[in-house]
Structures are given as C-alpha cells and as structure tokens.
PDB file of C-alpha atoms in Angstrom:
ATOM      1  CA  MET A  12      16.759 -18.491 -22.799  1.00 45.00           C
ATOM      2  CA  GLU A  13      19.261 -16.027 -21.349  1.00 49.00           C
ATOM      3  CA  PRO A  14      18.932 -15.107 -17.674  1.00 46.00           C
ATOM      4  CA  LYS A  15      17.814 -11.570 -17.027  1.00 46.00           C
ATOM      5  CA  ALA A  16      20.474  -9.078 -16.027  1.00 44.00           C
ATOM      6  CA  PRO A  17      20.319  -8.157 -12.349  1.00 47.00           C
ATOM      7  CA  CYS A  18      18.569  -4.942 -11.432  1.00 44.00           C
ATOM      8  CA  PRO A  19      21.262  -2.208 -11.359  1.00 47.00           C
ATOM      9  CA  ALA A  20      20.001  -0.935  -7.993  1.00 48.00           C
ATOM     10  CA  ALA A  21      20.513  -4.387  -6.481  1.00 50.00           C
ATOM     11  CA  VAL A  22      24.118  -4.778  -7.602  1.00 53.00           C
ATOM     12  CA  PRO A  23      26.707  -3.228  -5.286  1.00 56.00           C
ATOM     13  CA  SER A  24      29.451  -1.354  -7.064  1.00 57.00           C
ATOM     14  CA  GLU A  25      32.494   0.656  -6.133  1.00 63.00           C
ATOM     15  CA  GLU A  26      30.417   3.838  -6.382  1.00 78.00           C
ATOM     16  CA  ARG A  27      27.329   2.597  -4.528  1.00 86.00           C
ATOM     17  CA  LYS A  28      26.898   0.108  -1.737  1.00 94.00           C
ATOM     18  CA  PHE A  29      23.871  -2.166  -1.311  1.00 97.00           C
ATOM     19  CA  ARG A  30      21.564  -0.366   1.132  1.00 97.00           C
ATOM     20  CA  VAL A  31      19.839  -2.279   3.925  1.00 98.00           C
ATOM     21  CA  LEU A  32      17.145  -0.613   6.015  1.00 97.00           C
ATOM     22  CA  VAL A  33      16.758  -2.508   9.294  1.00 98.00           C
ATOM     23  CA  GLY A  34      13.414  -2.139  11.039  1.00 96.00           C
ATOM     24  CA  VAL A  35      13.387  -3.010  14.739  1.00 98.00           C
ATOM     25  CA  THR A  36      10.153  -3.519  16.686  1.00 96.00           C
ATOM     26  CA  GLY A  37       9.242  -3.849  20.349  1.00 95.00           C
ATOM     27  CA  SER A  38      10.169  -7.455  20.993  1.00 95.00           C
ATOM     28  CA  VAL A  39      12.659  -8.457  23.672  1.00 96.00           C
ATOM     29  CA  ALA A  40      14.785  -9.762  20.785  1.00 97.00           C
ATOM     30  CA  ALA A  41      15.510  -6.094  19.977  1.00 97.00           C
ATOM     31  CA  LEU A  42      18.297  -6.549  22.535  1.00 97.00           C
ATOM     32  CA  LYS A  43      20.217  -8.103  19.633  1.00 97.00           C
ATOM     33  CA  LEU A  44      20.032  -4.983  17.425  1.00 98.00           C
ATOM     34  CA  PRO A  45      23.640  -3.875  18.090  1.00 98.00           C
ATOM     35  CA  LEU A  46      24.882  -7.382  17.253  1.00 98.00           C
ATOM     36  CA  LEU A  47      22.742  -7.593  14.096  1.00 98.00           C
ATOM     37  CA  VAL A  48      23.970  -4.227  12.830  1.00 98.00           C
ATOM     38  CA  SER A  49      27.571  -5.109  13.627  1.00 97.00           C
ATOM     39  CA  LYS A  50      27.293  -8.385  11.671  1.00 98.00           C
ATOM     40  CA  LEU A  51      25.699  -6.605   8.710  1.00 98.00           C
ATOM     41  CA  LEU A  52      28.478  -4.014   8.699  1.00 97.00           C
ATOM     42  CA  ASP A  53      31.013  -6.860   8.512  1.00 97.00           C
ATOM     43  CA  VAL A  54      29.629  -7.724   5.063  1.00 96.00           C
ATOM     44  CA  PRO A  55      31.613  -5.821   2.422  1.00 95.00           C
ATOM     45  CA  GLY A  56      29.547  -3.525   0.239  1.00 95.00           C
ATOM     46  CA  LEU A  57      26.621  -2.993   2.645  1.00 96.00           C
ATOM     47  CA  GLU A  58      25.348   0.312   3.963  1.00 97.00           C
ATOM     48  CA  VAL A  59      22.957   0.067   6.929  1.00 98.00           C
ATOM     49  CA  THR A  60      20.384   2.423   8.438  1.00 97.00           C
ATOM     50  CA  VAL A  61      17.896   1.598  11.218  1.00 97.00           C
ATOM     51  CA  VAL A  62      14.238   2.548  11.711  1.00 96.00           C
ATOM     52  CA  THR A  63      12.952   1.819  15.200  1.00 96.00           C
ATOM     53  CA  THR A  64       9.546   1.810  16.842  1.00 94.00           C
ATOM     54  CA  GLU A  65       9.120   3.622  20.131  1.00 94.00           C
ATOM     55  CA  ARG A  66       8.701   0.353  22.069  1.00 95.00           C
ATOM     56  CA  ALA A  67      11.886  -1.119  20.589  1.00 96.00           C
ATOM     57  CA  LYS A  68      13.915   1.728  22.126  1.00 96.00           C
ATOM     58  CA  HIS A  69      13.454   0.135  25.556  1.00 96.00           C
ATOM     59  CA  PHE A  70      15.648  -2.829  24.633  1.00 97.00           C
ATOM     60  CA  TYR A  71      18.903  -1.295  23.369  1.00 96.00           C
ATOM     61  CA  SER A  72      21.103   1.755  23.812  1.00 96.00           C
ATOM     62  CA  PRO A  73      21.410   4.015  20.750  1.00 95.00           C
ATOM     63  CA  GLN A  74      25.098   4.517  21.589  1.00 96.00           C
ATOM     64  CA  ASP A  75      25.658   0.804  20.903  1.00 97.00           C
ATOM     65  CA  VAL A  76      24.322   1.058  17.341  1.00 97.00           C
ATOM     66  CA  PRO A  77      27.009   2.529  15.043  1.00 96.00           C
ATOM     67  CA  VAL A  78      24.652   3.649  12.250  1.00 97.00           C
ATOM     68  CA  THR A  79      21.959   6.284  11.789  1.00 95.00           C
ATOM     69  CA  LEU A  80      18.776   5.538  13.758  1.00 96.00           C
ATOM     70  CA  TYR A  81      15.398   7.021  12.830  1.00 95.00           C
ATOM     71  CA  SER A  82      12.143   6.957  14.799  1.00 93.00           C
ATOM     72  CA  ASP A  83       8.706   8.589  14.687  1.00 89.00           C
ATOM     73  CA  ALA A  84      10.001  11.854  16.151  1.00 89.00           C
ATOM     74  CA  ASP A  85      12.393  12.263  13.213  1.00 87.00           C
ATOM     75  CA  GLU A  86       9.522  12.018  10.732  1.00 84.00           C
ATOM     76  CA  TRP A  87       7.754  14.981  12.320  1.00 79.00           C
ATOM     77  CA  GLU A  88      10.840  17.071  13.100  1.00 82.00           C
ATOM     78  CA  MET A  89      12.083  16.915   9.498  1.00 79.00           C
ATOM     79  CA  TRP A  90       8.785  17.847   7.867  1.00 76.00           C
ATOM     80  CA  LYS A  91       7.533  21.389   8.505  1.00 78.00           C
ATOM     81  CA  ARG A  92       5.753  22.409   5.290  1.00 80.00           C
ATOM     82  CA  ARG A  93       4.514  20.927   2.019  1.00 84.00           C
ATOM     83  CA  SER A  94       7.749  21.251   0.039  1.00 80.00           C
ATOM     84  CA  ASP A  95       9.949  19.578   2.689  1.00 81.00           C
ATOM     85  CA  PRO A  96      11.248  16.034   2.145  1.00 80.00           C
ATOM     86  CA  VAL A  97       9.194  13.269   3.765  1.00 86.00           C
ATOM     87  CA  LEU A  98      11.382  10.840   5.714  1.00 88.00           C
ATOM     88  CA  HIS A  99       9.416   7.617   5.163  1.00 89.00           C
ATOM     89  CA  ILE A 100       9.385   8.224   1.413  1.00 88.00           C
ATOM     90  CA  ASP A 101      13.103   9.049   1.348  1.00 90.00           C
ATOM     91  CA  LEU A 102      13.935   5.904   3.341  1.00 92.00           C
ATOM     92  CA  ARG A 103      11.864   3.725   1.022  1.00 91.00           C
ATOM     93  CA  ARG A 104      13.630   5.188  -2.011  1.00 92.00           C
ATOM     94  CA  TRP A 105      17.056   4.861  -0.359  1.00 94.00           C
ATOM     95  CA  ALA A 106      16.781   1.184   0.597  1.00 95.00           C
ATOM     96  CA  ASP A 107      17.484  -1.755  -1.682  1.00 96.00           C
ATOM     97  CA  LEU A 108      16.239  -4.146   1.013  1.00 96.00           C
ATOM     98  CA  MET A 109      14.243  -3.780   4.219  1.00 95.00           C
ATOM     99  CA  LEU A 110      14.811  -6.309   6.974  1.00 96.00           C
ATOM    100  CA  VAL A 111      12.473  -6.195   9.977  1.00 96.00           C
ATOM    101  CA  ALA A 112      14.126  -8.013  12.855  1.00 96.00           C
ATOM    102  CA  PRO A 113      12.679  -8.665  15.292  1.00 96.00           C
ATOM    103  CA  LEU A 114       9.125  -8.505  14.021  1.00 96.00           C
ATOM    104  CA  ASP A 115       6.747  -8.309  16.987  1.00 95.00           C
ATOM    105  CA  ALA A 116       3.131  -9.475  16.854  1.00 96.00           C
ATOM    106  CA  ASN A 117       1.861  -5.887  16.898  1.00 94.00           C
ATOM    107  CA  THR A 118       3.743  -4.929  13.728  1.00 94.00           C
ATOM    108  CA  LEU A 119       2.909  -8.243  12.047  1.00 94.00           C
ATOM    109  CA  GLY A 120      -0.781  -7.545  12.668  1.00 95.00           C
ATOM    110  CA  LYS A 121      -0.423  -4.034  11.245  1.00 93.00           C
ATOM    111  CA  VAL A 122       1.276  -5.346   8.107  1.00 90.00           C
ATOM    112  CA  ALA A 123      -1.491  -7.931   7.639  1.00 93.00           C
ATOM    113  CA  SER A 124      -4.173  -5.269   8.140  1.00 93.00           C
ATOM    114  CA  GLY A 125      -2.545  -2.490   6.132  1.00 91.00           C
ATOM    115  CA  ILE A 126      -2.185  -0.208   9.144  1.00 92.00           C
ATOM    116  CA  CYS A 127       0.636   2.338   8.815  1.00 89.00           C
ATOM    117  CA  ASP A 128       0.716   4.467  11.960  1.00 90.00           C
ATOM    118  CA  ASN A 129       4.448   4.830  12.607  1.00 90.00           C
ATOM    119  CA  LEU A 130       7.628   5.472  10.639  1.00 90.00           C
ATOM    120  CA  LEU A 131       8.572   1.802  10.329  1.00 91.00           C
ATOM    121  CA  ASP A 132       5.139   0.815   8.989  1.00 87.00           C
ATOM    122  CA  GLN A 133       5.102   3.726   6.557  1.00 87.00           C
ATOM    123  CA  ALA A 134       8.612   3.033   5.247  1.00 84.00           C
ATOM    124  CA  ARG A 135       7.631  -0.550   4.458  1.00 74.00           C
ATOM    125  CA  ALA A 136       4.337   0.423   2.794  1.00 64.00           C
TER     126      ALA A 136
END
C-alpha cells in the first residue's frame, strides 16, 4: 500500500511557509516566550504568530518578541460590524499548527471543559 501524500497545507514551499501559531498562557514559564519564538524563527520555512492571554503579558515584554502578538483586545478592536473579519477565525484558518506553551492549569481546565472565553481559547476551538 502506498503512503498517502502529505497534506499540501502542511508542506512548506518556496511560496508558502509552514505557519505556527504560538499560544502563551499565564504561567511563570511565559518568561521564555522570547526565547521560544527566537528558536522557532531559526527553523527555515517557519512563519510564527503569537496569541497571548492577558495574564501571560505580565511575564514578558512585547518588544522582546519579534513577531505579531494578538490578545483579547485585538479581537474586539478589529470587529465592529457583522461583515468584518473575525480574528479568532482568521487565526485558526491561517495556522498549520498551534503550539500552546506554556499551558497553565486555568487554560488546561478550559480546554477540558470546552470553555472558550478569550482569544487563545477561541482560536484553538
């Protein structure tokens, strides 16, 4: 039996990089976000964007993260009326992979319970 061909969206090409959406939650390990993003950017063919919870913002400086950062405020500022794009849907469509690191107990509990009350939870839904 022949192996299945890889999904075209999952194969980086010259025209399109593999897109990683990093979710960062309110754990003290969020201090490592700049290092994590920097290491991901060292991998050829990756494009990285970050979604952060409000609590995670206490552990890093946005100036130290060299990629686009989104948070709850962006979701509401971008959407004004029914025909406007919805950020959490656009992020979900954009990403080939979502990595949540660190994953705090609060977000883990929300995932297990199906609660989606912030941008990170909604993007992963």
